[in-house]
């Protein structure tokens, strides 16, 4: 993590905010109102485990309530602390505003190493933590809606939702109290892959803008680009796998908690993931060079660097040695404010976290809407859409018969055209649209405002503008 002489994560986020806000003309006092974190709740609770009571510390921070509910993940990690959840809650405010998800920003965390407990123990701890948050409306479909983050996933979200329902038996919208749930517990197709998918869509949109590609000193398309990814968890795995399988990228480096793998000709992302699941880390993986000094691989030559593990990994100590011309921040806060400055001076282009990993909250938004509407996306339209397409196919087939050998339908056109979109396709389409539009809004500010020289400042400008407009409309 960041060296001692660097500002904390929250200070780092504030510094980036300040850099952007200096270019804006906000009404007096509004800048401070937007920057500060509204409230942070700390809870200490005991759970009887293995014959003794163990005390845990958890947090839920609410950064901005200009829109409600507030939204943000819950993280299970030993490193969780108040400064971190406040920084992450602030990023959630800006992220939701940037991708136009109608939420304020929040974040939570529990100081725990999930690997130290078995499933039954984890369930009891999670339910107890949820109980503490639910009774203070810090988990509530109308006020505060958590989601997965580091160390948590579908399983924990299902426990939280169930705990809420046990405590609010008559709330018909109870399932919307948390997102990232499994499908059979009110989840939505495509949520697990969403953040990594969003990283892929973000890169695709970036490469649709030749001037952006040129600014990073790169050329051409995504196809063939050499990528190094740090953290092959939920976000890093999906991003790397989709980029490899669907965009022709070569994943030359994978950095994990126990070291890194490197292979000039590309690593098989799914095989590495399977190895990690089985062995707990990358050590011992065949067909690649292994180094125990994982963080050093952040400094290797590549076209695109994807830090997807944790905050502060590119900092004052190593920033000058990072060679990647393009960094996409799949994790929250992987580049400190000091490192950001060094990298900008070197000409490195950074696609900022508040945009790059917004795929998660975007699909969470779709899930929340699905829960409130109590119907799966596409259920009403799908067959009707197919019936209308059938009409056209019938006409084309008539034409086909009439024209004989002179004309025929392209192979597979009929099957592809006839099939109405299912929920997964609709979710991916909504996510793609969101990522494209949000990129375009940042890109315009980056390219057209003379005093804006980087995408991060552009992203802050877009989102602060929206938060400010929302406060203004409220009359604050
Ligand atoms: P995760 O727990 O699924 O994965 C994290 C991965 O990083 C694990 O494989 C872990 O072994 C690895 N790791 C831990 N320490 C490391 C180290 N020192 N060096 C290299 N690898 C290390 O977590 P996740 O959900 O993928 O989240 C990763 C990042 O993405 C976090 O910053 C999180 O806030 C952010 N994020 C997640 C989501 C989401 O939907 N899950 C959404 C937005 C942002």
Short mmCIF file of C-alpha atoms and ligand atoms in Angstrom, two decimals:
data_model
loop_
_atom_site.label_atom_id
_atom_site.label_comp_id
_atom_site.label_asym_id
_atom_site.label_seq_id
_atom_site.Cartn_x
_atom_site.Cartn_y
_atom_site.Cartn_z
CA UNK A 1 0.00 0.00 0.00
CA UNK A 2 0.94 3.65 -0.14
CA UNK A 3 4.14 4.62 1.72
CA UNK A 4 3.85 6.43 5.07
CA UNK A 5 4.75 9.86 3.68
CA UNK A 6 1.68 9.85 1.46
CA UNK A 7 -1.73 11.26 2.32
CA UNK A 8 -4.39 8.78 3.44
CA UNK A 9 -6.85 7.31 0.91
CA UNK A 10 -9.54 9.82 1.94
CA UNK A 11 -7.12 12.74 1.73
CA UNK A 12 -6.04 11.48 -1.68
CA UNK A 13 -9.65 11.46 -2.92
CA UNK A 14 -10.14 14.96 -1.46
CA UNK A 15 -7.01 16.23 -3.23
CA UNK A 16 -8.30 14.97 -6.58
CA UNK A 17 -11.70 16.52 -5.82
CA UNK A 18 -10.02 19.84 -4.93
CA UNK A 19 -8.04 19.89 -8.17
CA UNK A 20 -11.28 19.61 -10.15
CA UNK A 21 -13.37 21.93 -8.04
CA UNK A 22 -10.76 24.70 -8.43
CA UNK A 23 -11.81 24.83 -12.08
CA UNK A 24 -15.49 25.26 -11.23
CA UNK A 25 -17.57 28.16 -10.12
CA UNK A 26 -19.73 26.70 -7.36
CA UNK A 27 -21.85 28.83 -5.00
CA UNK A 28 -19.98 29.66 -1.73
CA UNK A 29 -19.95 26.73 0.69
CA UNK A 30 -21.33 24.15 -1.71
CA UNK A 31 -17.88 22.78 -2.46
CA UNK A 32 -17.34 21.95 1.23
CA UNK A 33 -20.86 20.48 1.51
CA UNK A 34 -20.24 18.11 -1.37
CA UNK A 35 -16.74 17.10 -0.22
CA UNK A 36 -17.47 16.16 3.39
CA UNK A 37 -18.75 12.80 4.45
CA UNK A 38 -22.20 13.19 6.09
CA UNK A 39 -21.92 10.43 8.67
CA UNK A 40 -19.95 7.32 9.55
CA UNK A 41 -21.40 4.74 11.88
CA UNK A 42 -19.00 2.45 13.73
CA UNK A 43 -20.31 -0.69 15.34
CA UNK A 44 -18.62 -3.24 17.57
CA UNK A 45 -20.52 -6.46 18.13
CA UNK A 46 -19.83 -9.85 19.61
CA UNK A 47 -20.45 -13.29 18.12
CA UNK A 48 -19.97 -16.52 20.07
CA UNK A 49 -17.56 -18.64 18.01
CA UNK A 50 -15.64 -21.75 18.94
CA UNK A 51 -16.59 -21.44 22.61
CA UNK A 52 -15.76 -17.77 23.12
CA UNK A 53 -17.17 -14.37 22.24
CA UNK A 54 -15.27 -12.66 19.45
CA UNK A 55 -15.70 -8.91 18.97
CA UNK A 56 -15.82 -7.46 15.44
CA UNK A 57 -15.65 -3.85 14.22
CA UNK A 58 -17.69 -2.67 11.24
CA UNK A 59 -18.50 0.60 9.51
CA UNK A 60 -21.15 2.09 7.28
CA UNK A 61 -20.37 5.52 5.93
CA UNK A 62 -22.84 7.81 4.15
CA UNK A 63 -21.08 10.42 2.07
CA UNK A 64 -23.88 12.28 0.33
CA UNK A 65 -27.67 12.08 0.53
CA UNK A 66 -28.45 14.45 -2.33
CA UNK A 67 -30.25 11.39 -3.71
CA UNK A 68 -31.66 8.47 -1.77
CA UNK A 69 -31.21 5.62 -1.30
CA UNK A 70 -27.47 5.86 -0.91
CA UNK A 71 -25.51 3.02 -2.46
CA UNK A 72 -22.16 1.31 -1.99
CA UNK A 73 -20.50 -2.02 -1.37
CA UNK A 74 -19.65 -3.78 1.86
CA UNK A 75 -16.07 -5.02 2.12
CA UNK A 76 -14.74 -7.82 4.31
CA UNK A 77 -11.01 -7.31 4.90
CA UNK A 78 -8.65 -6.89 7.82
CA UNK A 79 -7.45 -3.56 6.44
CA UNK A 80 -10.93 -1.95 6.65
CA UNK A 81 -10.90 1.34 8.61
CA UNK A 82 -12.89 4.55 8.87
CA UNK A 83 -10.65 6.54 6.53
CA UNK A 84 -11.00 3.86 3.85
CA UNK A 85 -14.80 3.53 4.01
CA UNK A 86 -15.14 7.33 3.90
CA UNK A 87 -12.91 7.56 0.82
CA UNK A 88 -14.85 4.76 -0.86
CA UNK A 89 -18.21 6.34 0.06
CA UNK A 90 -17.10 9.63 -1.52
CA UNK A 91 -16.06 7.81 -4.69
CA UNK A 92 -19.51 6.19 -4.77
CA UNK A 93 -21.19 9.62 -4.76
CA UNK A 94 -19.12 10.75 -7.76
CA UNK A 95 -19.45 7.40 -9.53
CA UNK A 96 -23.26 7.28 -9.27
CA UNK A 97 -23.52 10.86 -10.50
CA UNK A 98 -21.20 10.18 -13.45
CA UNK A 99 -23.16 7.16 -14.72
CA UNK A 100 -26.52 8.68 -13.79
CA UNK A 101 -27.53 6.04 -11.27
CA UNK A 102 -30.00 7.87 -8.99
CA UNK A 103 -28.19 7.26 -5.71
CA UNK A 104 -26.11 9.06 -3.10
CA UNK A 105 -22.79 7.53 -2.04
CA UNK A 106 -22.15 5.09 0.78
CA UNK A 107 -19.75 2.29 1.70
CA UNK A 108 -19.31 -0.25 4.45
CA UNK A 109 -16.75 -2.61 5.77
CA UNK A 110 -16.08 -5.26 8.35
CA UNK A 111 -12.58 -5.82 9.79
CA UNK A 112 -12.27 -9.54 9.22
CA UNK A 113 -10.24 -12.01 7.22
CA UNK A 114 -13.03 -14.13 5.70
CA UNK A 115 -10.56 -16.98 5.09
CA UNK A 116 -10.24 -17.47 8.86
CA UNK A 117 -13.86 -18.68 9.21
CA UNK A 118 -15.97 -21.48 7.81
CA UNK A 119 -19.22 -20.82 5.98
CA UNK A 120 -21.49 -21.27 8.96
CA UNK A 121 -19.40 -18.90 11.09
CA UNK A 122 -19.31 -16.33 8.32
CA UNK A 123 -23.09 -16.49 7.99
CA UNK A 124 -23.55 -15.82 11.70
CA UNK A 125 -21.09 -12.91 11.61
CA UNK A 126 -22.67 -11.43 8.47
CA UNK A 127 -26.21 -11.74 9.84
CA UNK A 128 -25.18 -10.10 13.11
CA UNK A 129 -23.44 -7.22 11.31
CA UNK A 130 -26.50 -6.83 9.04
CA UNK A 131 -28.79 -6.77 12.08
CA UNK A 132 -26.82 -3.83 13.51
CA UNK A 133 -27.07 -1.93 10.21
CA UNK A 134 -30.72 -2.81 9.50
CA UNK A 135 -32.00 -1.59 12.85
CA UNK A 136 -30.45 1.83 12.09
CA UNK A 137 -31.82 1.92 8.50
CA UNK A 138 -28.28 1.58 7.17
CA UNK A 139 -29.60 -1.32 5.11
CA UNK A 140 -33.00 -0.37 3.69
CA UNK A 141 -34.45 -0.40 0.14
CA UNK A 142 -35.45 3.27 0.37
CA UNK A 143 -32.44 4.59 2.27
CA UNK A 144 -29.28 2.55 2.01
CA UNK A 145 -28.59 -0.31 -0.38
CA UNK A 146 -25.29 -2.24 -0.06
CA UNK A 147 -23.65 -4.44 -2.71
CA UNK A 148 -20.64 -6.79 -2.88
CA UNK A 149 -17.08 -5.55 -2.70
CA UNK A 150 -13.70 -7.06 -1.78
CA UNK A 151 -14.20 -10.27 0.20
CA UNK A 152 -17.98 -10.40 -0.27
CA UNK A 153 -20.19 -11.76 -3.05
CA UNK A 154 -23.60 -13.20 -3.84
CA UNK A 155 -23.61 -15.44 -0.77
CA UNK A 156 -23.16 -12.60 1.73
CA UNK A 157 -25.73 -10.44 -0.10
CA UNK A 158 -28.30 -13.26 0.14
CA UNK A 159 -27.71 -13.50 3.92
CA UNK A 160 -28.12 -9.73 4.29
CA UNK A 161 -31.35 -9.67 2.24
CA UNK A 162 -32.76 -12.57 4.21
CA UNK A 163 -31.85 -10.90 7.50
CA UNK A 164 -33.65 -7.73 6.37
CA UNK A 165 -36.74 -9.73 5.42
CA UNK A 166 -36.79 -11.50 8.78
CA UNK A 167 -36.76 -8.11 10.51
CA UNK A 168 -39.24 -6.44 8.11
CA UNK A 169 -41.70 -9.16 7.26
CA UNK A 170 -44.30 -6.84 5.72
CA UNK A 171 -41.97 -4.84 3.47
CA UNK A 172 -43.01 -5.91 0.00
CA UNK A 173 -39.88 -4.25 -1.44
CA UNK A 174 -37.54 -6.01 0.96
CA UNK A 175 -35.50 -7.72 -1.79
CA UNK A 176 -34.33 -4.28 -2.95
CA UNK A 177 -32.47 -3.68 0.34
CA UNK A 178 -29.24 -5.03 -1.15
CA UNK A 179 -27.98 -5.80 -4.67
CA UNK A 180 -25.62 -8.43 -6.03
CA UNK A 181 -27.87 -11.23 -4.77
CA UNK A 182 -27.97 -14.66 -6.41
CA UNK A 183 -30.63 -15.07 -9.12
CA UNK A 184 -32.80 -17.30 -6.95
CA UNK A 185 -32.79 -14.71 -4.17
CA UNK A 186 -33.92 -11.76 -6.30
CA UNK A 187 -30.69 -11.06 -8.20
CA UNK A 188 -30.27 -10.10 -11.83
CA UNK A 189 -28.49 -11.83 -14.70
CA UNK A 190 -25.07 -10.33 -15.37
CA UNK A 191 -24.41 -8.77 -11.95
CA UNK A 192 -21.45 -11.00 -11.06
CA UNK A 193 -19.62 -10.13 -14.28
CA UNK A 194 -20.82 -6.51 -14.32
CA UNK A 195 -17.80 -4.62 -13.00
CA UNK A 196 -15.33 -6.54 -15.18
CA UNK A 197 -17.69 -6.26 -18.14
CA UNK A 198 -17.84 -2.52 -17.52
CA UNK A 199 -14.02 -2.33 -17.64
CA UNK A 200 -14.15 -4.07 -21.04
CA UNK A 201 -16.86 -1.70 -22.33
CA UNK A 202 -14.87 1.29 -21.02
CA UNK A 203 -11.77 0.19 -22.93
CA UNK A 204 -13.78 -0.47 -26.09
CA UNK A 205 -15.23 3.04 -25.92
CA UNK A 206 -11.78 4.55 -25.23
CA UNK A 207 -10.42 2.82 -28.35
CA UNK A 208 -13.30 4.25 -30.42
CA UNK A 209 -11.70 7.66 -29.90
CA UNK A 210 -8.45 7.85 -31.92
CA UNK A 211 -7.39 11.11 -30.22
CA UNK A 212 -7.62 9.39 -26.81
CA UNK A 213 -5.59 6.40 -28.03
CA UNK A 214 -3.01 8.78 -29.46
CA UNK A 215 -2.83 10.75 -26.19
CA UNK A 216 -1.78 7.49 -24.49
CA UNK A 217 0.91 6.99 -27.14
CA UNK A 218 -0.86 3.90 -28.44
CA UNK A 219 -2.11 2.99 -31.90
CA UNK A 220 -4.87 0.95 -33.47
CA UNK A 221 -7.46 -1.18 -31.81
CA UNK A 222 -7.74 -3.21 -28.60
CA UNK A 223 -6.88 -6.37 -30.56
CA UNK A 224 -3.37 -7.58 -29.73
CA UNK A 225 -2.75 -5.14 -26.86
CA UNK A 226 -0.57 -6.49 -24.04
CA UNK A 227 -2.33 -6.30 -20.69
CA UNK A 228 -1.14 -6.74 -17.10
CA UNK A 229 -3.81 -7.24 -14.46
CA UNK A 230 -3.41 -7.04 -10.70
CA UNK A 231 -5.94 -9.06 -8.68
CA UNK A 232 -7.75 -11.97 -10.34
CA UNK A 233 -10.81 -11.68 -8.12
CA UNK A 234 -14.31 -10.85 -9.27
CA UNK A 235 -13.42 -7.65 -11.13
CA UNK A 236 -9.95 -8.54 -12.45
CA UNK A 237 -10.92 -12.02 -13.60
CA UNK A 238 -13.97 -10.93 -15.60
CA UNK A 239 -12.21 -7.94 -17.14
CA UNK A 240 -9.16 -10.00 -18.19
CA UNK A 241 -11.23 -12.95 -19.41
CA UNK A 242 -13.54 -10.86 -21.60
CA UNK A 243 -10.64 -8.82 -23.00
CA UNK A 244 -8.80 -12.03 -23.87
CA UNK A 245 -11.74 -13.98 -25.30
CA UNK A 246 -13.68 -11.23 -27.04
CA UNK A 247 -11.23 -8.45 -27.88
CA UNK A 248 -8.03 -10.30 -28.74
CA UNK A 249 -5.97 -8.82 -25.89
CA UNK A 250 -2.91 -10.70 -24.64
CA UNK A 251 -2.81 -11.01 -20.85
CA UNK A 252 0.96 -11.00 -20.32
CA UNK A 253 0.99 -10.56 -16.53
CA UNK A 254 -1.24 -11.54 -13.61
CA UNK A 255 -0.37 -10.25 -10.15
CA UNK A 256 -1.91 -11.90 -7.09
CA UNK A 257 -1.43 -11.73 -3.32
CA UNK A 258 1.30 -14.41 -3.44
CA UNK A 259 3.32 -13.16 -6.41
CA UNK A 260 2.90 -12.75 -10.13
CA UNK A 261 2.89 -14.73 -13.37
CA UNK A 262 4.40 -13.44 -16.57
CA UNK A 263 4.27 -14.83 -20.12
CA UNK A 264 5.10 -12.71 -23.20
CA UNK A 265 2.78 -14.79 -25.39
CA UNK A 266 -0.16 -14.46 -23.02
CA UNK A 267 -1.59 -16.38 -20.08
CA UNK A 268 -4.78 -18.44 -20.15
CA UNK A 269 -6.91 -16.38 -17.74
CA UNK A 270 -9.47 -19.08 -17.02
CA UNK A 271 -6.77 -21.67 -16.35
CA UNK A 272 -4.99 -19.32 -13.94
CA UNK A 273 -8.25 -18.57 -12.15
CA UNK A 274 -9.00 -22.30 -11.81
CA UNK A 275 -5.49 -22.76 -10.38
CA UNK A 276 -6.05 -19.96 -7.82
CA UNK A 277 -9.39 -21.41 -6.74
CA UNK A 278 -7.78 -24.82 -6.23
CA UNK A 279 -4.43 -23.79 -4.72
CA UNK A 280 -5.20 -20.45 -3.08
CA UNK A 281 -2.75 -18.44 -5.16
CA UNK A 282 -0.70 -18.32 -8.37
CA UNK A 283 2.38 -20.07 -6.94
CA UNK A 284 3.23 -23.29 -8.73
CA UNK A 285 1.22 -22.48 -11.86
CA UNK A 286 2.96 -24.15 -14.82
CA UNK A 287 3.56 -22.53 -18.25
CA UNK A 288 4.58 -19.12 -16.90
CA UNK A 289 7.42 -17.36 -15.13
CA UNK A 290 6.61 -16.79 -11.46
CA UNK A 291 8.01 -14.08 -9.22
CA UNK A 292 7.25 -13.71 -5.54
CA UNK A 293 7.70 -9.94 -5.86
CA UNK A 294 4.26 -9.42 -7.40
CA UNK A 295 4.16 -5.62 -7.13
CA UNK A 296 7.31 -5.37 -9.31
CA UNK A 297 5.26 -6.63 -12.27
CA UNK A 298 3.23 -3.38 -12.11
CA UNK A 299 6.41 -1.84 -13.53
CA UNK A 300 6.75 -4.24 -16.48
CA UNK A 301 6.39 -3.15 -20.07
CA UNK A 302 2.79 -3.46 -21.37
CA UNK A 303 0.14 -1.48 -23.27
CA UNK A 304 -2.61 -1.50 -20.64
CA UNK A 305 -2.27 -1.91 -16.88
CA UNK A 306 -5.39 -2.94 -14.94
CA UNK A 307 -5.00 -2.63 -11.18
CA UNK A 308 -8.04 -4.58 -9.93
CA UNK A 309 -7.10 -5.51 -6.36
CA UNK A 310 -6.95 -2.66 -3.88
CA UNK A 311 -6.12 0.98 -3.23
CA UNK A 312 -2.74 2.70 -3.09
CA UNK A 313 -0.76 0.14 -5.10
CA UNK A 314 0.68 2.75 -7.47
CA UNK A 315 2.16 5.36 -5.22
CA UNK A 316 5.04 7.82 -4.74
CA UNK A 317 7.46 4.94 -4.33
CA UNK A 318 6.87 3.14 -7.64
CA UNK A 319 4.96 5.57 -9.93
CA UNK A 320 8.06 6.82 -11.73
CA UNK A 321 8.96 3.26 -12.74
CA UNK A 322 5.51 2.32 -14.08
CA UNK A 323 5.88 1.98 -17.86
CA UNK A 324 2.25 1.39 -18.93
CA UNK A 325 1.04 4.20 -21.22
CA UNK A 326 -2.59 3.46 -20.30
CA UNK A 327 -3.91 2.54 -16.84
CA UNK A 328 -7.54 1.64 -16.24
CA UNK A 329 -8.44 1.76 -12.56
CA UNK A 330 -10.65 -1.30 -12.09
CA UNK A 331 -10.05 -1.15 -8.32
CA UNK A 332 -11.05 1.85 -6.27
CA UNK A 333 -8.19 4.28 -5.62
CA UNK A 334 -5.27 2.15 -6.90
CA UNK A 335 -3.33 5.30 -7.89
CA UNK A 336 -2.61 7.78 -5.08
CA UNK A 337 -2.90 11.53 -5.68
CA UNK A 338 0.92 11.86 -5.67
CA UNK A 339 1.38 9.01 -8.14
CA UNK A 340 -1.35 10.47 -10.34
CA UNK A 341 0.70 13.64 -10.70
CA UNK A 342 3.91 11.76 -11.56
CA UNK A 343 2.11 9.62 -14.14
CA UNK A 344 0.34 12.58 -15.73
CA UNK A 345 3.67 14.35 -16.14
CA UNK A 346 5.02 11.23 -17.87
CA UNK A 347 2.11 11.35 -20.34
CA UNK A 348 0.39 8.25 -19.01
CA UNK A 349 -3.39 8.27 -19.54
CA UNK A 350 -5.47 7.05 -16.59
CA UNK A 351 -9.08 5.97 -17.02
CA UNK A 352 -10.29 6.82 -13.51
CA UNK A 353 -11.92 4.43 -11.01
CA UNK A 354 -15.14 6.40 -10.64
CA UNK A 355 -15.82 5.64 -14.30
CA UNK A 356 -13.85 2.45 -14.94
CA UNK A 357 -15.47 0.29 -12.27
CA UNK A 358 -18.96 1.84 -12.44
CA UNK A 359 -20.33 -1.26 -14.20
CA UNK A 360 -21.05 -2.80 -10.80
CA UNK A 361 -23.25 -0.02 -9.52
CA UNK A 362 -24.92 0.34 -12.91
CA UNK A 363 -26.13 -3.27 -12.92
CA UNK A 364 -26.95 -2.95 -9.21
CA UNK A 365 -29.24 -0.11 -10.23
CA UNK A 366 -30.95 -2.42 -12.75
CA UNK A 367 -31.32 -5.07 -10.03
CA UNK A 368 -32.84 -2.56 -7.60
CA UNK A 369 -35.34 -1.46 -10.27
CA UNK A 370 -36.15 -5.13 -11.03
CA UNK A 371 -36.80 -5.79 -7.33
CA UNK A 372 -39.07 -2.75 -7.00
CA UNK A 373 -41.01 -3.62 -10.15
CA UNK A 374 -41.25 -7.30 -9.15
CA UNK A 375 -40.79 -8.49 -12.73
CA UNK A 376 -37.86 -9.80 -14.72
CA UNK A 377 -36.61 -7.54 -17.53
CA UNK A 378 -37.94 -8.58 -20.91
CA UNK A 379 -40.79 -10.73 -19.57
CA UNK A 380 -43.55 -8.62 -21.11
CA UNK A 381 -41.88 -7.77 -24.45
CA UNK A 382 -39.81 -10.75 -25.49
CA UNK A 383 -42.42 -12.92 -27.25
CA UNK A 384 -44.20 -9.92 -28.70
CA UNK A 385 -40.88 -8.76 -30.17
CA UNK A 386 -40.31 -12.24 -31.60
CA UNK A 387 -43.82 -12.28 -33.12
CA UNK A 388 -43.19 -8.98 -34.90
CA UNK A 389 -39.83 -10.23 -36.17
CA UNK A 390 -41.62 -13.36 -37.45
CA UNK A 391 -43.77 -11.13 -39.66
CA UNK A 392 -40.68 -9.77 -41.38
CA UNK A 393 -39.14 -13.22 -41.68
CA UNK A 394 -42.35 -14.50 -43.31
CA UNK A 395 -42.15 -11.71 -45.87
CA UNK A 396 -38.45 -12.36 -46.53
CA UNK A 397 -39.14 -16.05 -47.01
CA UNK A 398 -41.87 -15.18 -49.52
CA UNK A 399 -39.35 -13.03 -51.38
CA UNK A 400 -36.80 -15.82 -51.19
CA UNK A 401 -39.23 -18.25 -52.82
CA UNK A 402 -40.16 -15.70 -55.45
CA UNK A 403 -36.58 -14.79 -56.41
CA UNK A 404 -35.27 -18.34 -56.44
CA UNK A 405 -31.45 -18.47 -56.76
CA UNK A 406 -31.13 -14.72 -57.27
CA UNK A 407 -31.38 -13.95 -53.54
CA UNK A 408 -31.37 -15.72 -50.21
CA UNK A 409 -31.12 -14.82 -46.55
CA UNK A 410 -27.66 -14.78 -44.97
CA UNK A 411 -27.08 -18.04 -43.03
CA UNK A 412 -28.21 -17.81 -39.37
CA UNK A 413 -29.88 -14.45 -39.98
CA UNK A 414 -33.29 -15.96 -39.28
CA UNK A 415 -32.37 -17.50 -35.89
CA UNK A 416 -30.50 -14.41 -34.76
CA UNK A 417 -33.21 -11.99 -35.82
CA UNK A 418 -36.07 -14.05 -34.44
CA UNK A 419 -34.68 -14.34 -30.93
CA UNK A 420 -36.04 -11.66 -28.56
CA UNK A 421 -33.60 -10.30 -25.99
CA UNK A 422 -33.44 -12.07 -22.62
CA UNK A 423 -32.54 -10.42 -19.33
CA UNK A 424 -28.78 -10.94 -19.71
CA UNK A 425 -28.74 -9.33 -23.15
CA UNK A 426 -30.81 -6.40 -21.88
CA UNK A 427 -28.51 -5.92 -18.90
CA UNK A 428 -25.40 -5.97 -21.09
CA UNK A 429 -26.99 -3.56 -23.52
CA UNK A 430 -27.97 -1.17 -20.71
CA UNK A 431 -24.47 -1.40 -19.26
CA UNK A 432 -22.81 -0.80 -22.62
CA UNK A 433 -24.98 2.25 -23.23
CA UNK A 434 -24.20 3.63 -19.76
CA UNK A 435 -20.44 3.14 -20.15
CA UNK A 436 -20.42 4.74 -23.59
CA UNK A 437 -22.43 7.79 -22.60
CA UNK A 438 -20.44 8.37 -19.40
CA UNK A 439 -17.15 8.11 -21.32
CA UNK A 440 -18.36 10.54 -23.94
CA UNK A 441 -19.30 13.12 -21.30
CA UNK A 442 -15.80 12.90 -19.72
CA UNK A 443 -14.08 12.82 -23.09
CA UNK A 444 -15.78 16.00 -24.22
CA UNK A 445 -14.64 17.89 -21.13
CA UNK A 446 -11.11 16.46 -21.45
CA UNK A 447 -10.76 17.41 -25.11
CA UNK A 448 -12.63 20.69 -25.13
CA UNK A 449 -11.73 22.48 -21.91
CA UNK A 450 -8.29 23.96 -22.16
CA UNK A 451 -7.52 23.73 -18.44
CA UNK A 452 -8.54 20.06 -18.21
CA UNK A 453 -5.65 17.82 -19.17
CA UNK A 454 -6.72 14.44 -17.81
CA UNK A 455 -9.73 12.13 -17.68
CA UNK A 456 -9.89 12.06 -13.89
CA UNK A 457 -10.38 15.80 -13.59
CA UNK A 458 -12.93 15.61 -16.41
CA UNK A 459 -14.79 12.83 -14.57
CA UNK A 460 -14.86 14.85 -11.34
CA UNK A 461 -16.11 17.93 -13.22
CA UNK A 462 -18.97 15.96 -14.81
CA UNK A 463 -20.05 14.37 -11.57
CA UNK A 464 -19.64 17.36 -9.23
CA UNK A 465 -21.70 19.39 -11.68
CA UNK A 466 -24.51 16.86 -11.37
CA UNK A 467 -24.34 16.65 -7.57
CA UNK A 468 -24.32 20.46 -7.36
CA UNK A 469 -27.34 20.71 -9.67
CA UNK A 470 -29.18 18.24 -7.49
CA UNK A 471 -28.44 20.24 -4.30
CA UNK A 472 -29.48 23.43 -6.11
CA UNK A 473 -32.79 21.89 -7.17
CA UNK A 474 -33.44 20.94 -3.55
CA UNK A 475 -32.93 24.58 -2.56
CA UNK A 476 -29.85 23.94 -0.43
P1 LIG B 1 -12.18 -9.75 -4.75
O1 LIG B 1 -12.03 -9.99 -3.30
O2 LIG B 1 -13.10 -10.61 -5.55
O3 LIG B 1 -10.76 -9.83 -5.50
C1 LIG B 1 -9.60 -9.18 -5.08
C2 LIG B 1 -8.42 -9.98 -5.62
O4 LIG B 1 -7.21 -9.28 -5.35
C3 LIG B 1 -8.30 -11.38 -4.96
O5 LIG B 1 -8.09 -12.35 -5.96
C4 LIG B 1 -7.08 -11.21 -4.05
O6 LIG B 1 -6.37 -12.43 -3.86
C5 LIG B 1 -6.26 -10.20 -4.83
N1 LIG B 1 -5.30 -9.49 -4.00
C6 LIG B 1 -5.37 -9.18 -2.69
N2 LIG B 1 -4.26 -8.56 -2.29
C7 LIG B 1 -3.47 -8.45 -3.37
C8 LIG B 1 -2.17 -7.90 -3.59
N3 LIG B 1 -1.49 -7.33 -2.61
N4 LIG B 1 -1.67 -7.95 -4.83
C9 LIG B 1 -2.35 -8.54 -5.84
N5 LIG B 1 -3.57 -9.09 -5.68
C10 LIG B 1 -4.12 -9.04 -4.47
O7 LIG B 1 -12.55 -8.21 -4.88
P2 LIG B 1 -13.28 -7.47 -6.08
O8 LIG B 1 -14.72 -7.43 -5.79
O9 LIG B 1 -12.78 -7.99 -7.38
O10 LIG B 1 -12.73 -5.98 -5.86
C11 LIG B 1 -11.46 -5.55 -6.31
C12 LIG B 1 -11.45 -4.03 -6.39
O11 LIG B 1 -12.51 -3.60 -7.24
C13 LIG B 1 -11.66 -3.29 -5.06
O12 LIG B 1 -10.92 -2.10 -5.08
C14 LIG B 1 -13.14 -2.97 -5.09
O13 LIG B 1 -13.47 -1.86 -4.27
C15 LIG B 1 -13.33 -2.66 -6.55
N6 LIG B 1 -14.71 -2.77 -7.03
C16 LIG B 1 -15.42 -3.94 -6.93
C17 LIG B 1 -16.72 -4.00 -7.41
C18 LIG B 1 -17.51 -5.29 -7.42
O14 LIG B 1 -18.59 -5.31 -8.04
N7 LIG B 1 -17.06 -6.36 -6.84
C19 LIG B 1 -17.32 -2.86 -7.96
C20 LIG B 1 -16.58 -1.68 -8.04
C21 LIG B 1 -15.28 -1.66 -7.57
#
